[in-house]
Amino acid sequence: MKASPEAQRRLLDLQAIDTTLAQLAHKRRSLPELAEIDTVSRELSALEDERVRAQVAVDDLDRDITRFEKDIEQVRLRKERDKTRLDAGGALREIEGLQHELATLNRRQSELEDAELELMEKRETAEATLNEVRSRLDAASGRRAAAEQRRDEVLADIAKEEEFKSSSRGPLAADLPADLVALYDKIRLESGLGAALFRSGRCGGCRIELYGADLNRVKAAAADDVVRCEECRRIMVRTAESGL
């Protein structure tokens, strides 16, 4: 393939743009914020499971406390009825029965209130645990939001630079010989680098130094010959820096 030395030199400018675009794409994929967001998201998922368990514990205790309160209220109502009947008087046997039942109800009420108090203490501990988990959830959510904001800001900067580089690439590529650009693009898509400067006897693509017949081949090539490296097959662009 033939191409003017100037077109080949400008191929390095095209490669510089494509290298920058590749670096920007890599930067987009490997932002530290992405790893941080992933880590915090997993933490949030675990914390949400922990929050659900803590909430269930509180709800269970609330349900048990409500049941005890109903039982205590029933005992109180029964005591009030018995006291009313006792105050109204009656047969001795009935009075003794009411007094015995009141004593039993007092013991039952005391037992229920003690059990309820124990449950309320457990609920206080369970609620403290729930609040602590919620606090950690809020903190983790804040960290993720901050990381997402940083990610979005960096991505916006990357997008601007990509747009600028892409807008420069189009006219440059259009101004070069179509067959040269097609060859360059084919090599670049295969290896990531389509053209490199040949400097001091060394291919700028694979960094291998040429000797003997390989070096003589490059030296003997016409200025408009498109020379490719025998090792990496990339286009070797010769300029005044090549030392030929």
PDB file of C-alpha atoms in Angstrom:
ATOM      1  CA  MET A   1       0.000   0.000   0.000  1.00  0.00           C
ATOM      2  CA  LYS A   2       1.110   3.518  -0.776  1.00  0.00           C
ATOM      3  CA  ALA A   3       0.423   6.701   1.152  1.00  0.00           C
ATOM      4  CA  SER A   4       2.219  10.009   1.312  1.00  0.00           C
ATOM      5  CA  PRO A   5       4.639  10.524   4.218  1.00  0.00           C
ATOM      6  CA  GLU A   6       2.419  13.368   5.430  1.00  0.00           C
ATOM      7  CA  ALA A   7      -0.662  11.111   5.442  1.00  0.00           C
ATOM      8  CA  GLN A   8       1.270   8.483   7.350  1.00  0.00           C
ATOM      9  CA  ARG A   9       2.482  11.074   9.842  1.00  0.00           C
ATOM     10  CA  ARG A  10      -1.068  12.279  10.373  1.00  0.00           C
ATOM     11  CA  LEU A  11      -2.017   8.683  11.044  1.00  0.00           C
ATOM     12  CA  LEU A  12      -0.146   9.125  14.319  1.00  0.00           C
ATOM     13  CA  ASP A  13      -2.459  12.023  15.150  1.00  0.00           C
ATOM     14  CA  LEU A  14      -5.422   9.753  14.464  1.00  0.00           C
ATOM     15  CA  GLN A  15      -3.890   7.066  16.660  1.00  0.00           C
ATOM     16  CA  ALA A  16      -3.357   9.591  19.446  1.00  0.00           C
ATOM     17  CA  ILE A  17      -7.056  10.461  19.350  1.00  0.00           C
ATOM     18  CA  ASP A  18      -8.071   6.794  19.309  1.00  0.00           C
ATOM     19  CA  THR A  19      -5.691   6.033  22.169  1.00  0.00           C
ATOM     20  CA  THR A  20      -7.252   8.812  24.212  1.00  0.00           C
ATOM     21  CA  LEU A  21     -10.750   7.535  23.391  1.00  0.00           C
ATOM     22  CA  ALA A  22      -9.719   4.010  24.440  1.00  0.00           C
ATOM     23  CA  GLN A  23      -8.272   5.367  27.675  1.00  0.00           C
ATOM     24  CA  LEU A  24     -11.472   7.288  28.346  1.00  0.00           C
ATOM     25  CA  ALA A  25     -13.539   4.150  27.718  1.00  0.00           C
ATOM     26  CA  HIS A  26     -11.319   2.210  30.116  1.00  0.00           C
ATOM     27  CA  LYS A  27     -11.611   4.986  32.676  1.00  0.00           C
ATOM     28  CA  ARG A  28     -15.393   4.878  32.312  1.00  0.00           C
ATOM     29  CA  ARG A  29     -15.434   1.132  33.000  1.00  0.00           C
ATOM     30  CA  SER A  30     -12.968   1.209  35.883  1.00  0.00           C
ATOM     31  CA  LEU A  31     -14.017   4.225  37.931  1.00  0.00           C
ATOM     32  CA  PRO A  32     -13.248   3.618  41.629  1.00  0.00           C
ATOM     33  CA  GLU A  33     -16.702   5.009  42.354  1.00  0.00           C
ATOM     34  CA  LEU A  34     -18.245   2.025  40.539  1.00  0.00           C
ATOM     35  CA  ALA A  35     -16.509  -0.426  42.861  1.00  0.00           C
ATOM     36  CA  GLU A  36     -17.444   1.712  45.860  1.00  0.00           C
ATOM     37  CA  ILE A  37     -21.095   1.854  44.793  1.00  0.00           C
ATOM     38  CA  ASP A  38     -21.137  -1.918  44.307  1.00  0.00           C
ATOM     39  CA  THR A  39     -19.595  -2.498  47.744  1.00  0.00           C
ATOM     40  CA  VAL A  40     -21.954  -0.098  49.494  1.00  0.00           C
ATOM     41  CA  SER A  41     -24.949  -1.555  47.625  1.00  0.00           C
ATOM     42  CA  ARG A  42     -24.109  -5.007  48.962  1.00  0.00           C
ATOM     43  CA  GLU A  43     -23.706  -3.484  52.418  1.00  0.00           C
ATOM     44  CA  LEU A  44     -27.104  -1.820  52.084  1.00  0.00           C
ATOM     45  CA  SER A  45     -28.697  -5.091  51.049  1.00  0.00           C
ATOM     46  CA  ALA A  46     -27.282  -6.829  54.126  1.00  0.00           C
ATOM     47  CA  LEU A  47     -28.316  -3.933  56.349  1.00  0.00           C
ATOM     48  CA  GLU A  48     -31.836  -3.982  54.933  1.00  0.00           C
ATOM     49  CA  ASP A  49     -32.086  -7.677  55.801  1.00  0.00           C
ATOM     50  CA  GLU A  50     -30.842  -6.827  59.286  1.00  0.00           C
ATOM     51  CA  ARG A  51     -33.368  -3.993  59.547  1.00  0.00           C
ATOM     52  CA  VAL A  52     -36.217  -6.307  58.556  1.00  0.00           C
ATOM     53  CA  ARG A  53     -35.198  -8.810  61.223  1.00  0.00           C
ATOM     54  CA  ALA A  54     -34.956  -6.052  63.827  1.00  0.00           C
ATOM     55  CA  GLN A  55     -38.331  -4.655  62.791  1.00  0.00           C
ATOM     56  CA  VAL A  56     -39.922  -8.108  63.008  1.00  0.00           C
ATOM     57  CA  ALA A  57     -38.502  -8.500  66.522  1.00  0.00           C
ATOM     58  CA  VAL A  58     -40.051  -5.171  67.573  1.00  0.00           C
ATOM     59  CA  ASP A  59     -43.370  -6.017  65.908  1.00  0.00           C
ATOM     60  CA  ASP A  60     -43.495  -9.417  67.616  1.00  0.00           C
ATOM     61  CA  LEU A  61     -42.881  -7.805  70.996  1.00  0.00           C
ATOM     62  CA  ASP A  62     -45.525  -5.156  70.294  1.00  0.00           C
ATOM     63  CA  ARG A  63     -47.999  -7.899  69.471  1.00  0.00           C
ATOM     64  CA  ASP A  64     -47.146  -9.777  72.674  1.00  0.00           C
ATOM     65  CA  ILE A  65     -47.397  -6.593  74.755  1.00  0.00           C
ATOM     66  CA  THR A  66     -50.790  -5.818  73.221  1.00  0.00           C
ATOM     67  CA  ARG A  67     -51.987  -9.321  74.116  1.00  0.00           C
ATOM     68  CA  PHE A  68     -50.798  -8.890  77.697  1.00  0.00           C
ATOM     69  CA  GLU A  69     -52.511  -5.500  77.907  1.00  0.00           C
ATOM     70  CA  LYS A  70     -55.782  -7.093  76.797  1.00  0.00           C
ATOM     71  CA  ASP A  71     -55.378  -9.892  79.333  1.00  0.00           C
ATOM     72  CA  ILE A  72     -54.618  -7.373  82.102  1.00  0.00           C
ATOM     73  CA  GLU A  73     -57.631  -5.288  81.103  1.00  0.00           C
ATOM     74  CA  GLN A  74     -59.853  -8.366  81.264  1.00  0.00           C
ATOM     75  CA  VAL A  75     -58.545  -9.144  84.750  1.00  0.00           C
ATOM     76  CA  ARG A  76     -59.201  -5.555  85.854  1.00  0.00           C
ATOM     77  CA  LEU A  77     -62.761  -5.656  84.531  1.00  0.00           C
ATOM     78  CA  ARG A  78     -63.363  -8.968  86.265  1.00  0.00           C
ATOM     79  CA  LYS A  79     -61.994  -7.526  89.520  1.00  0.00           C
ATOM     80  CA  GLU A  80     -64.283  -4.493  89.239  1.00  0.00           C
ATOM     81  CA  ARG A  81     -67.317  -6.717  88.746  1.00  0.00           C
ATOM     82  CA  ASP A  82     -66.337  -8.885  91.699  1.00  0.00           C
ATOM     83  CA  LYS A  83     -65.764  -5.825  93.898  1.00  0.00           C
ATOM     84  CA  THR A  84     -69.146  -4.455  92.905  1.00  0.00           C
ATOM     85  CA  ARG A  85     -70.827  -7.738  93.784  1.00  0.00           C
ATOM     86  CA  LEU A  86     -68.819  -7.929  97.006  1.00  0.00           C
ATOM     87  CA  ASP A  87     -69.860  -4.416  98.023  1.00  0.00           C
ATOM     88  CA  ALA A  88     -73.478  -5.302  97.354  1.00  0.00           C
ATOM     89  CA  GLY A  89     -73.303  -8.057  99.969  1.00  0.00           C
ATOM     90  CA  GLY A  90     -74.812 -11.502  99.768  1.00  0.00           C
ATOM     91  CA  ALA A  91     -74.568 -14.957 101.196  1.00  0.00           C
ATOM     92  CA  LEU A  92     -71.458 -15.810 103.189  1.00  0.00           C
ATOM     93  CA  ARG A  93     -70.484 -18.551 100.758  1.00  0.00           C
ATOM     94  CA  GLU A  94     -70.774 -16.142  97.833  1.00  0.00           C
ATOM     95  CA  ILE A  95     -68.722 -13.524  99.666  1.00  0.00           C
ATOM     96  CA  GLU A  96     -65.977 -16.045 100.427  1.00  0.00           C
ATOM     97  CA  GLY A  97     -65.993 -17.155  96.787  1.00  0.00           C
ATOM     98  CA  LEU A  98     -65.661 -13.568  95.571  1.00  0.00           C
ATOM     99  CA  GLN A  99     -62.833 -12.871  98.029  1.00  0.00           C
ATOM    100  CA  HIS A 100     -60.986 -15.979  96.862  1.00  0.00           C
ATOM    101  CA  GLU A 101     -61.472 -15.032  93.233  1.00  0.00           C
ATOM    102  CA  LEU A 102     -60.253 -11.478  93.879  1.00  0.00           C
ATOM    103  CA  ALA A 103     -57.090 -12.830  95.505  1.00  0.00           C
ATOM    104  CA  THR A 104     -56.535 -15.074  92.500  1.00  0.00           C
ATOM    105  CA  LEU A 105     -57.173 -12.182  90.118  1.00  0.00           C
ATOM    106  CA  ASN A 106     -54.700  -9.971  92.008  1.00  0.00           C
ATOM    107  CA  ARG A 107     -52.002 -12.615  91.655  1.00  0.00           C
ATOM    108  CA  ARG A 108     -52.849 -13.065  87.980  1.00  0.00           C
ATOM    109  CA  GLN A 109     -52.720  -9.321  87.384  1.00  0.00           C
ATOM    110  CA  SER A 110     -49.372  -9.056  89.131  1.00  0.00           C
ATOM    111  CA  GLU A 111     -47.971 -11.919  87.046  1.00  0.00           C
ATOM    112  CA  LEU A 112     -49.254 -10.393  83.829  1.00  0.00           C
ATOM    113  CA  GLU A 113     -47.883  -6.953  84.676  1.00  0.00           C
ATOM    114  CA  ASP A 114     -44.470  -8.394  85.553  1.00  0.00           C
ATOM    115  CA  ALA A 115     -44.413 -10.317  82.279  1.00  0.00           C
ATOM    116  CA  GLU A 116     -45.517  -7.206  80.398  1.00  0.00           C
ATOM    117  CA  LEU A 117     -42.780  -5.145  82.061  1.00  0.00           C
ATOM    118  CA  GLU A 118     -40.196  -7.725  81.007  1.00  0.00           C
ATOM    119  CA  LEU A 119     -41.490  -7.586  77.445  1.00  0.00           C
ATOM    120  CA  MET A 120     -41.374  -3.794  77.452  1.00  0.00           C
ATOM    121  CA  GLU A 121     -37.746  -3.894  78.557  1.00  0.00           C
ATOM    122  CA  LYS A 122     -36.996  -6.353  75.731  1.00  0.00           C
ATOM    123  CA  ARG A 123     -38.826  -4.090  73.325  1.00  0.00           C
ATOM    124  CA  GLU A 124     -36.735  -1.116  74.431  1.00  0.00           C
ATOM    125  CA  THR A 125     -33.583  -3.103  73.640  1.00  0.00           C
ATOM    126  CA  ALA A 126     -35.047  -4.317  70.340  1.00  0.00           C
ATOM    127  CA  GLU A 127     -36.024  -0.790  69.347  1.00  0.00           C
ATOM    128  CA  ALA A 128     -32.521   0.458  70.172  1.00  0.00           C
ATOM    129  CA  THR A 129     -31.123  -2.256  67.900  1.00  0.00           C
ATOM    130  CA  LEU A 130     -33.566  -1.258  65.156  1.00  0.00           C
ATOM    131  CA  ASN A 131     -32.612   2.420  65.462  1.00  0.00           C
ATOM    132  CA  GLU A 132     -28.926   1.534  65.326  1.00  0.00           C
ATOM    133  CA  VAL A 133     -29.463  -0.466  62.130  1.00  0.00           C
ATOM    134  CA  ARG A 134     -31.486   2.394  60.652  1.00  0.00           C
ATOM    135  CA  SER A 135     -28.638   4.766  61.490  1.00  0.00           C
ATOM    136  CA  ARG A 136     -26.150   2.537  59.678  1.00  0.00           C
ATOM    137  CA  LEU A 137     -28.558   2.295  56.744  1.00  0.00           C
ATOM    138  CA  ASP A 138     -28.789   6.069  56.541  1.00  0.00           C
ATOM    139  CA  ALA A 139     -25.007   6.411  56.690  1.00  0.00           C
ATOM    140  CA  ALA A 140     -24.491   3.791  53.978  1.00  0.00           C
ATOM    141  CA  SER A 141     -27.175   5.389  51.812  1.00  0.00           C
ATOM    142  CA  GLY A 142     -25.378   8.705  52.206  1.00  0.00           C
ATOM    143  CA  ARG A 143     -22.081   7.152  51.154  1.00  0.00           C
ATOM    144  CA  ARG A 144     -23.672   5.584  48.101  1.00  0.00           C
ATOM    145  CA  ALA A 145     -25.375   8.839  47.125  1.00  0.00           C
ATOM    146  CA  ALA A 146     -22.067  10.700  47.435  1.00  0.00           C
ATOM    147  CA  ALA A 147     -20.270   8.062  45.345  1.00  0.00           C
ATOM    148  CA  GLU A 148     -23.026   8.194  42.725  1.00  0.00           C
ATOM    149  CA  GLN A 149     -22.715  11.961  42.546  1.00  0.00           C
ATOM    150  CA  ARG A 150     -18.936  11.720  42.086  1.00  0.00           C
ATOM    151  CA  ARG A 151     -19.457   9.024  39.454  1.00  0.00           C
ATOM    152  CA  ASP A 152     -21.916  11.166  37.545  1.00  0.00           C
ATOM    153  CA  GLU A 153     -19.581  14.161  37.639  1.00  0.00           C
ATOM    154  CA  VAL A 154     -16.638  12.130  36.345  1.00  0.00           C
ATOM    155  CA  LEU A 155     -18.776  10.484  33.663  1.00  0.00           C
ATOM    156  CA  ALA A 156     -19.965  13.904  32.542  1.00  0.00           C
ATOM    157  CA  ASP A 157     -16.347  15.052  32.195  1.00  0.00           C
ATOM    158  CA  ILE A 158     -15.472  11.883  30.288  1.00  0.00           C
ATOM    159  CA  ALA A 159     -18.433  12.374  27.960  1.00  0.00           C
ATOM    160  CA  LYS A 160     -17.346  15.941  27.209  1.00  0.00           C
ATOM    161  CA  GLU A 161     -13.809  14.856  26.417  1.00  0.00           C
ATOM    162  CA  GLU A 162     -15.054  11.948  24.309  1.00  0.00           C
ATOM    163  CA  GLU A 163     -17.294  14.298  22.362  1.00  0.00           C
ATOM    164  CA  PHE A 164     -14.397  16.686  21.778  1.00  0.00           C
ATOM    165  CA  LYS A 165     -12.037  13.932  20.640  1.00  0.00           C
ATOM    166  CA  SER A 166     -14.673  12.282  18.452  1.00  0.00           C
ATOM    167  CA  SER A 167     -15.446  15.587  16.765  1.00  0.00           C
ATOM    168  CA  SER A 168     -11.741  15.953  15.977  1.00  0.00           C
ATOM    169  CA  ARG A 169     -11.400  12.382  14.721  1.00  0.00           C
ATOM    170  CA  GLY A 170     -14.074  12.562  12.044  1.00  0.00           C
ATOM    171  CA  PRO A 171     -12.558  15.343   9.919  1.00  0.00           C
ATOM    172  CA  LEU A 172      -9.043  13.970  10.358  1.00  0.00           C
ATOM    173  CA  ALA A 173     -10.009  10.475   9.240  1.00  0.00           C
ATOM    174  CA  ALA A 174     -12.022  11.871   6.329  1.00  0.00           C
ATOM    175  CA  ASP A 175      -8.987  13.846   5.150  1.00  0.00           C
ATOM    176  CA  LEU A 176      -6.772  10.732   4.970  1.00  0.00           C
ATOM    177  CA  PRO A 177      -6.747   8.126   2.180  1.00  0.00           C
ATOM    178  CA  ALA A 178      -9.697   5.788   2.685  1.00  0.00           C
ATOM    179  CA  ASP A 179      -7.673   2.612   2.119  1.00  0.00           C
ATOM    180  CA  LEU A 180      -5.055   3.729   4.643  1.00  0.00           C
ATOM    181  CA  VAL A 181      -7.690   4.456   7.274  1.00  0.00           C
ATOM    182  CA  ALA A 182      -9.421   1.140   6.538  1.00  0.00           C
ATOM    183  CA  LEU A 183      -6.170  -0.766   7.074  1.00  0.00           C
ATOM    184  CA  TYR A 184      -5.392   1.236  10.186  1.00  0.00           C
ATOM    185  CA  ASP A 185      -8.867   0.629  11.659  1.00  0.00           C
ATOM    186  CA  LYS A 186      -8.672  -3.102  10.916  1.00  0.00           C
ATOM    187  CA  ILE A 187      -5.353  -3.406  12.756  1.00  0.00           C
ATOM    188  CA  ARG A 188      -6.504  -1.156  15.596  1.00  0.00           C
ATOM    189  CA  LEU A 189      -9.654  -3.173  16.189  1.00  0.00           C
ATOM    190  CA  GLU A 190      -7.590  -6.345  16.396  1.00  0.00           C
ATOM    191  CA  SER A 191      -4.815  -5.088  18.659  1.00  0.00           C
ATOM    192  CA  GLY A 192      -5.884  -1.728  20.057  1.00  0.00           C
ATOM    193  CA  LEU A 193      -3.089   0.074  18.234  1.00  0.00           C
ATOM    194  CA  GLY A 194      -3.120   0.546  14.469  1.00  0.00           C
ATOM    195  CA  ALA A 195      -0.062   2.716  13.885  1.00  0.00           C
ATOM    196  CA  ALA A 196       3.041   3.622  15.847  1.00  0.00           C
ATOM    197  CA  LEU A 197       6.161   5.667  15.373  1.00  0.00           C
ATOM    198  CA  PHE A 198       9.261   3.839  14.173  1.00  0.00           C
ATOM    199  CA  ARG A 199      12.081   5.308  16.235  1.00  0.00           C
ATOM    200  CA  SER A 200      15.754   4.369  16.587  1.00  0.00           C
ATOM    201  CA  GLY A 201      15.255   1.029  14.888  1.00  0.00           C
ATOM    202  CA  ARG A 202      12.392   0.025  17.183  1.00  0.00           C
ATOM    203  CA  CYS A 203       8.718  -0.553  16.436  1.00  0.00           C
ATOM    204  CA  GLY A 204       6.647   1.750  18.598  1.00  0.00           C
ATOM    205  CA  GLY A 205       3.861  -0.820  18.763  1.00  0.00           C
ATOM    206  CA  CYS A 206       5.491  -4.004  20.064  1.00  0.00           C
ATOM    207  CA  ARG A 207       8.725  -2.259  21.194  1.00  0.00           C
ATOM    208  CA  ILE A 208      10.852  -4.826  19.356  1.00  0.00           C
ATOM    209  CA  GLU A 209      14.121  -3.544  17.886  1.00  0.00           C
ATOM    210  CA  LEU A 210      14.813  -4.455  14.282  1.00  0.00           C
ATOM    211  CA  TYR A 211      18.170  -5.778  13.084  1.00  0.00           C
ATOM    212  CA  GLY A 212      19.768  -6.969   9.877  1.00  0.00           C
ATOM    213  CA  ALA A 213      17.445  -7.704   6.992  1.00  0.00           C
ATOM    214  CA  ASP A 214      14.353  -6.462   8.827  1.00  0.00           C
ATOM    215  CA  LEU A 215      15.945  -3.107   9.491  1.00  0.00           C
ATOM    216  CA  ASN A 216      17.329  -2.914   5.939  1.00  0.00           C
ATOM    217  CA  ARG A 217      13.827  -3.568   4.591  1.00  0.00           C
ATOM    218  CA  VAL A 218      12.529  -0.538   6.429  1.00  0.00           C
ATOM    219  CA  LYS A 219      15.464   1.599   5.329  1.00  0.00           C
ATOM    220  CA  ALA A 220      15.038   0.562   1.710  1.00  0.00           C
ATOM    221  CA  ALA A 221      11.304   1.217   1.600  1.00  0.00           C
ATOM    222  CA  ALA A 222      10.165   4.181  -0.430  1.00  0.00           C
ATOM    223  CA  ALA A 223       8.933   7.198   1.517  1.00  0.00           C
ATOM    224  CA  ASP A 224       5.343   6.539   0.438  1.00  0.00           C
ATOM    225  CA  ASP A 225       5.435   2.810   1.230  1.00  0.00           C
ATOM    226  CA  VAL A 226       3.193   1.808   4.131  1.00  0.00           C
ATOM    227  CA  VAL A 227       5.564  -0.331   6.196  1.00  0.00           C
ATOM    228  CA  ARG A 228       4.266  -2.844   8.705  1.00  0.00           C
ATOM    229  CA  CYS A 229       6.072  -4.554  11.558  1.00  0.00           C
ATOM    230  CA  GLU A 230       6.778  -8.231  10.889  1.00  0.00           C
ATOM    231  CA  GLU A 231       6.058  -9.069  14.537  1.00  0.00           C
ATOM    232  CA  CYS A 232       2.918  -7.143  15.511  1.00  0.00           C
ATOM    233  CA  ARG A 233       1.734  -6.221  11.976  1.00  0.00           C
ATOM    234  CA  ARG A 234       1.120  -2.627  12.984  1.00  0.00           C
ATOM    235  CA  ILE A 235       1.838   0.249  10.629  1.00  0.00           C
ATOM    236  CA  MET A 236       5.275   1.690  11.387  1.00  0.00           C
ATOM    237  CA  VAL A 237       5.247   5.407  10.631  1.00  0.00           C
ATOM    238  CA  ARG A 238       8.627   6.820   9.661  1.00  0.00           C
ATOM    239  CA  THR A 239       9.466  10.408  10.451  1.00  0.00           C
ATOM    240  CA  ALA A 240      12.585  12.466  11.084  1.00  0.00           C
ATOM    241  CA  GLU A 241      12.673  10.863  14.532  1.00  0.00           C
ATOM    242  CA  SER A 242      13.107   7.411  13.038  1.00  0.00           C
ATOM    243  CA  GLY A 243      16.835   7.909  12.506  1.00  0.00           C
ATOM    244  CA  LEU A 244      16.806   6.425   9.022  1.00  0.00           C
TER     245      LEU A 244
END
